[in-house]
Amino acid sequence: MEYIFECFFENTFDKITRNGLQDRSSRRDVLDHLNAVIGGCSDGQNMHTEEVARFAVLAAVRYHREKKSGNGDVCLMGKFHNILYIALRTCWDWGVRDSTVVVLLLEEIYSCEKTFERIFLGALFGPHAPHFIAGWRSDFRDQDENTRAMVYFLHHATSLGMQLPVWIARFEQERMVRFIDIPIESCGRSSPLRVALQASAPDLLLILLRYGAHPTPPDGGASVVHALLEKLTENGRNYVLQNVSCLQILLRTIPMIEMPYKPIIYSARRELFFEKYGRLLIDRIITKEQVYGVVSLRHLCRCRIRDLLRRNCQLPDGIDTLRLPRRLHRYIDLMEELEGPQKEDDDENNAALEKLQATGGAVSGARKRVHFAESKEEEQSSVDVEVAVEVVESLLLEERLPMEQQATMPGELPTVMEEDTADLAEEQLEMASQNDFAVVVEKPLAVEIISPMQMLLTAENSSGNSSNSDSDISNEKAEQDSCICDNKNNDSNTLDKVRECIERQLS
């Protein structure tokens, strides 16, 4: 079987010029011819096509090594190197399951190119974009097929813990980096995860993180979380949905958002962070628990479990071996978020806010007492931002209806609450004087307004209980009329006394 494929490559490549496999159509012609040979050998030898394809891939690797060794261990490139991509496509077409063969092919490609951009760029930007970025076209039909092929090679490389030496210019040394974190040469030697974030591709970001991409890429670049926060704050509050989704997915894999290391004083670092990203906290793009608070225990457990599985190259297949419920498997695998008490409270708060907005609810006195510096002349400190965030959260829990929509019965006035000012009390006193109402202060922090008729009836009822029940009804009516007349004559004196009492209470 090996001899058949060796003869195939020798005869075929002798007829092709050095740059004969540069375009995609020429590679497809050779690939179609090779697939026909694989199908014929499978029928003639009564073997599975996947096993025959495995022999074809090994023959292509041997052919490349022979030509390379004959040139002083320097790859001849051209058709002698493109044979590896024909073998790469053969692995994908026939579904070679032997991870050793697939990893051997990937290592042979890396020994010449020091990158895997032909695998990742097509999945990140589509099959046509690499032609403008790197000068070649992808061997896959569309972006979806390229993405599935990328997952195929990620699976085999992760199963064997494939690591390759990479020169990191920032550290001026070589480090062993896993296949999924190998930098892409055409993108400034950035890791695939960093390129996916720059391309605002949350679906590809999720795939890379699930298969063990490090949330802090070892390419020597800046923090990807801070870079994403900068992108979100570029246009004020006009947030791009894809960037928000990328941030939410990325925060599932890290315990907390690290603040800048300088200055050393923690309070200064926190204030610096809020000066730059305070709007994201107010708009709940990020939460204060993710920055300086206490995150949930289940999130910390997920990060720790994923870190251990990543070190052992067991993501994501190793999650299924954990003796946990299926829902927790999906939670650890970043496919599902568990709604805890905090999430339920947030849902209730959002529902309350929508209800207030729908009914045109007024802002309570607590919001009036909070001053938030929004003008250009005023400076906004971290303390102001934190207070604003806490007050907004407290306001979401309130479901007070506006004063105009409260059901007031005839002869009644609304209660003056603690947040109301002395001016509002004065207005209610004037309304009471116009409608022949008397004000009675019952509590130091609350003023209740009742009508004189209610006061009189209460007094008469208390006195009537001690008097004779067989008295004449007409005499009682006459007494009530006389009392009402006396009360009207003394309204001005009563209002003055009540006004003085209210002023003493409020002061």
CSV table of N, CA and C in Angstrom, one decimal, residues 390-462:
chain,number,residue,atom,x,y,z
A,390,GLU,N,-24.7,52.0,43.2
A,390,GLU,CA,-25.5,51.5,44.3
A,390,GLU,C,-26.9,52.1,44.4
A,391,VAL,N,-26.9,53.4,44.1
A,391,VAL,CA,-28.3,54.1,44.1
A,391,VAL,C,-29.1,53.6,43.0
A,392,VAL,N,-28.5,53.4,41.8
A,392,VAL,CA,-29.3,52.9,40.6
A,392,VAL,C,-29.8,51.5,41.0
A,393,GLU,N,-29.0,50.6,41.6
A,393,GLU,CA,-29.5,49.3,42.0
A,393,GLU,C,-30.6,49.4,43.0
A,394,SER,N,-30.5,50.3,44.0
A,394,SER,CA,-31.6,50.5,45.0
A,394,SER,C,-32.9,51.0,44.3
A,395,LEU,N,-32.7,51.9,43.3
A,395,LEU,CA,-33.9,52.4,42.7
A,395,LEU,C,-34.7,51.3,41.9
A,396,LEU,N,-33.9,50.3,41.4
A,396,LEU,CA,-34.6,49.3,40.7
A,396,LEU,C,-35.5,48.5,41.6
A,397,LEU,N,-35.3,48.5,42.9
A,397,LEU,CA,-36.1,47.7,43.8
A,397,LEU,C,-37.4,48.4,44.2
A,398,GLU,N,-37.5,49.7,43.9
A,398,GLU,CA,-38.7,50.5,44.3
A,398,GLU,C,-39.8,50.4,43.2
A,399,GLU,N,-41.0,50.3,43.7
A,399,GLU,CA,-42.1,50.2,42.8
A,399,GLU,C,-43.2,51.2,43.1
A,400,ARG,N,-42.7,52.4,43.5
A,400,ARG,CA,-43.7,53.4,43.9
A,400,ARG,C,-44.3,54.0,42.7
A,401,LEU,N,-45.6,54.2,42.8
A,401,LEU,CA,-46.3,54.9,41.7
A,401,LEU,C,-46.2,56.4,41.9
A,402,PRO,N,-46.3,57.2,40.8
A,402,PRO,CA,-46.2,58.6,40.9
A,402,PRO,C,-47.3,59.2,41.8
A,403,MET,N,-47.0,60.4,42.4
A,403,MET,CA,-47.9,61.0,43.3
A,403,MET,C,-49.2,61.3,42.7
A,404,GLU,N,-49.2,61.7,41.3
A,404,GLU,CA,-50.4,62.0,40.6
A,404,GLU,C,-51.4,60.8,40.4
A,405,GLN,N,-50.8,59.6,40.4
A,405,GLN,CA,-51.6,58.4,40.1
A,405,GLN,C,-52.0,57.7,41.4
A,406,GLN,N,-51.6,58.2,42.5
A,406,GLN,CA,-52.1,57.5,43.7
A,406,GLN,C,-53.5,57.8,44.0
A,407,ALA,N,-54.2,56.7,44.3
A,407,ALA,CA,-55.7,56.9,44.5
A,407,ALA,C,-56.0,57.6,45.8
A,408,THR,N,-56.5,58.8,45.7
A,408,THR,CA,-56.8,59.6,46.8
A,408,THR,C,-58.3,59.7,46.9
A,409,MET,N,-58.9,59.4,48.0
A,409,MET,CA,-60.3,59.5,48.2
A,409,MET,C,-60.7,60.9,48.5
A,410,PRO,N,-62.0,61.3,48.2
A,410,PRO,CA,-62.4,62.6,48.5
A,410,PRO,C,-62.3,63.0,50.0
A,411,GLY,N,-61.8,64.1,50.3
A,411,GLY,CA,-61.6,64.5,51.6
A,411,GLY,C,-60.3,64.1,52.2
A,412,GLU,N,-59.3,63.6,51.4
A,412,GLU,CA,-58.0,63.1,51.8
A,412,GLU,C,-56.9,63.7,51.0
A,413,LEU,N,-55.8,63.9,51.6
A,413,LEU,CA,-54.6,64.4,51.0
A,413,LEU,C,-53.5,63.4,51.2
A,414,PRO,N,-52.5,63.2,50.2
A,414,PRO,CA,-51.4,62.3,50.4
A,414,PRO,C,-50.6,62.6,51.6
A,415,THR,N,-49.9,61.5,52.1
A,415,THR,CA,-49.0,61.7,53.3
A,415,THR,C,-47.7,62.3,52.9
A,416,VAL,N,-47.2,63.2,53.7
A,416,VAL,CA,-45.9,63.8,53.4
A,416,VAL,C,-44.8,62.8,54.0
A,417,MET,N,-44.0,62.2,53.1
A,417,MET,CA,-43.0,61.2,53.5
A,417,MET,C,-41.7,61.9,53.9
A,418,GLU,N,-40.7,61.1,54.3
A,418,GLU,CA,-39.4,61.6,54.8
A,418,GLU,C,-38.7,62.3,53.7
A,419,GLU,N,-38.7,61.8,52.4
A,419,GLU,CA,-37.9,62.4,51.4
A,419,GLU,C,-38.5,63.8,51.0
A,420,ASP,N,-39.8,64.1,51.2
A,420,ASP,CA,-40.3,65.3,50.8
A,420,ASP,C,-39.8,66.5,51.6
A,421,THR,N,-39.7,67.6,50.9
A,421,THR,CA,-39.1,68.8,51.5
A,421,THR,C,-40.1,69.7,52.2
A,422,ALA,N,-39.6,70.7,52.9
A,422,ALA,CA,-40.5,71.6,53.6
A,422,ALA,C,-41.4,72.4,52.6
A,423,ASP,N,-40.9,72.6,51.4
A,423,ASP,CA,-41.7,73.3,50.4
A,423,ASP,C,-43.0,72.5,50.1
A,424,LEU,N,-42.8,71.2,49.9
A,424,LEU,CA,-44.0,70.4,49.6
A,424,LEU,C,-45.0,70.4,50.8
A,425,ALA,N,-44.5,70.5,52.0
A,425,ALA,CA,-45.4,70.6,53.2
A,425,ALA,C,-46.2,71.9,53.2
A,426,GLU,N,-45.5,73.0,52.8
A,426,GLU,CA,-46.1,74.3,52.7
A,426,GLU,C,-47.2,74.3,51.7
A,427,GLU,N,-47.0,73.6,50.5
A,427,GLU,CA,-48.0,73.6,49.5
A,427,GLU,C,-49.2,72.8,50.0
A,428,GLN,N,-49.0,71.7,50.7
A,428,GLN,CA,-50.1,70.9,51.2
A,428,GLN,C,-50.9,71.7,52.3
A,429,LEU,N,-50.2,72.5,53.0
A,429,LEU,CA,-50.9,73.4,54.0
A,429,LEU,C,-51.8,74.4,53.3
A,430,GLU,N,-51.3,75.0,52.2
A,430,GLU,CA,-52.1,75.9,51.5
A,430,GLU,C,-53.3,75.2,50.9
A,431,MET,N,-53.1,74.0,50.4
A,431,MET,CA,-54.3,73.3,49.8
A,431,MET,C,-55.3,73.0,51.0
A,432,ALA,N,-54.7,72.7,52.1
A,432,ALA,CA,-55.6,72.4,53.3
A,432,ALA,C,-56.4,73.6,53.7
A,433,SER,N,-55.8,74.8,53.6
A,433,SER,CA,-56.5,76.0,54.0
A,433,SER,C,-57.6,76.3,53.0
A,434,GLN,N,-57.4,76.0,51.7
A,434,GLN,CA,-58.4,76.3,50.7
A,434,GLN,C,-59.5,75.4,50.8
A,435,ASN,N,-59.3,74.2,51.2
A,435,ASN,CA,-60.4,73.2,51.3
A,435,ASN,C,-60.9,72.9,52.7
A,436,ASP,N,-60.6,73.8,53.6
A,436,ASP,CA,-61.1,73.7,55.0
A,436,ASP,C,-60.6,72.5,55.7
A,437,PHE,N,-59.3,72.1,55.5
A,437,PHE,CA,-58.7,71.0,56.1
A,437,PHE,C,-57.8,71.4,57.2
A,438,ALA,N,-57.7,70.5,58.2
A,438,ALA,CA,-56.7,70.7,59.3
A,438,ALA,C,-55.7,69.7,59.2
A,439,VAL,N,-54.5,70.1,59.7
A,439,VAL,CA,-53.3,69.2,59.6
A,439,VAL,C,-52.9,68.8,61.0
A,440,VAL,N,-52.7,67.5,61.2
A,440,VAL,CA,-52.4,67.0,62.5
A,440,VAL,C,-51.1,66.2,62.4
A,441,VAL,N,-50.0,66.6,63.1
A,441,VAL,CA,-48.7,65.9,63.1
A,441,VAL,C,-48.7,64.8,64.1
A,442,GLU,N,-48.6,63.6,63.6
A,442,GLU,CA,-48.7,62.4,64.4
A,442,GLU,C,-47.3,61.8,64.7
A,443,LYS,N,-46.3,61.9,63.7
A,443,LYS,CA,-45.0,61.4,63.8
A,443,LYS,C,-44.0,62.4,63.5
A,444,PRO,N,-42.8,62.3,64.0
A,444,PRO,CA,-41.7,63.3,63.7
A,444,PRO,C,-41.4,63.3,62.2
A,445,LEU,N,-41.5,62.2,61.5
A,445,LEU,CA,-41.0,62.1,60.1
A,445,LEU,C,-42.2,61.9,59.2
A,446,ALA,N,-43.4,62.0,59.6
A,446,ALA,CA,-44.5,61.8,58.7
A,446,ALA,C,-45.6,62.8,59.1
A,447,VAL,N,-46.3,63.4,58.2
A,447,VAL,CA,-47.4,64.4,58.4
A,447,VAL,C,-48.6,63.8,57.8
A,448,GLU,N,-49.7,63.6,58.5
A,448,GLU,CA,-50.9,63.1,57.9
A,448,GLU,C,-52.0,64.2,58.0
A,449,ILE,N,-52.6,64.4,56.9
A,449,ILE,CA,-53.6,65.4,56.7
A,449,ILE,C,-55.0,64.8,56.7
A,450,ILE,N,-55.9,65.3,57.6
A,450,ILE,CA,-57.3,64.8,57.7
A,450,ILE,C,-58.2,66.0,57.7
A,451,SER,N,-59.4,65.8,57.5
A,451,SER,CA,-60.4,66.8,57.4
A,451,SER,C,-60.9,67.2,58.7
A,452,PRO,N,-61.4,68.5,58.9
A,452,PRO,CA,-62.0,68.8,60.2
A,452,PRO,C,-63.2,68.0,60.6
A,453,MET,N,-64.0,67.6,59.5
A,453,MET,CA,-65.2,66.8,59.8
A,453,MET,C,-64.8,65.5,60.4
A,454,GLN,N,-63.7,64.9,59.9
A,454,GLN,CA,-63.2,63.6,60.5
A,454,GLN,C,-62.8,63.8,62.0
A,455,MET,N,-62.1,64.9,62.3
A,455,MET,CA,-61.7,65.2,63.6
A,455,MET,C,-62.9,65.4,64.5
A,456,LEU,N,-63.9,66.1,64.0
A,456,LEU,CA,-65.1,66.4,64.8
A,456,LEU,C,-65.9,65.1,65.1
A,457,LEU,N,-66.0,64.3,64.0
A,457,LEU,CA,-66.7,63.0,64.2
A,457,LEU,C,-66.0,62.1,65.2
A,458,THR,N,-64.7,62.1,65.2
A,458,THR,CA,-63.9,61.3,66.1
A,458,THR,C,-64.2,61.8,67.5
A,459,ALA,N,-64.1,63.1,67.7
A,459,ALA,CA,-64.3,63.6,69.1
A,459,ALA,C,-65.7,63.4,69.6
A,460,GLU,N,-66.7,63.6,68.7
A,460,GLU,CA,-68.1,63.4,69.1
A,460,GLU,C,-68.4,61.9,69.4
A,461,ASN,N,-67.8,61.0,68.6
A,461,ASN,CA,-68.0,59.6,68.8
A,461,ASN,C,-67.4,59.2,70.2
A,462,SER,N,-66.2,59.7,70.5
A,462,SER,CA,-65.6,59.4,71.8
A,462,SER,C,-66.5,59.9,73.0
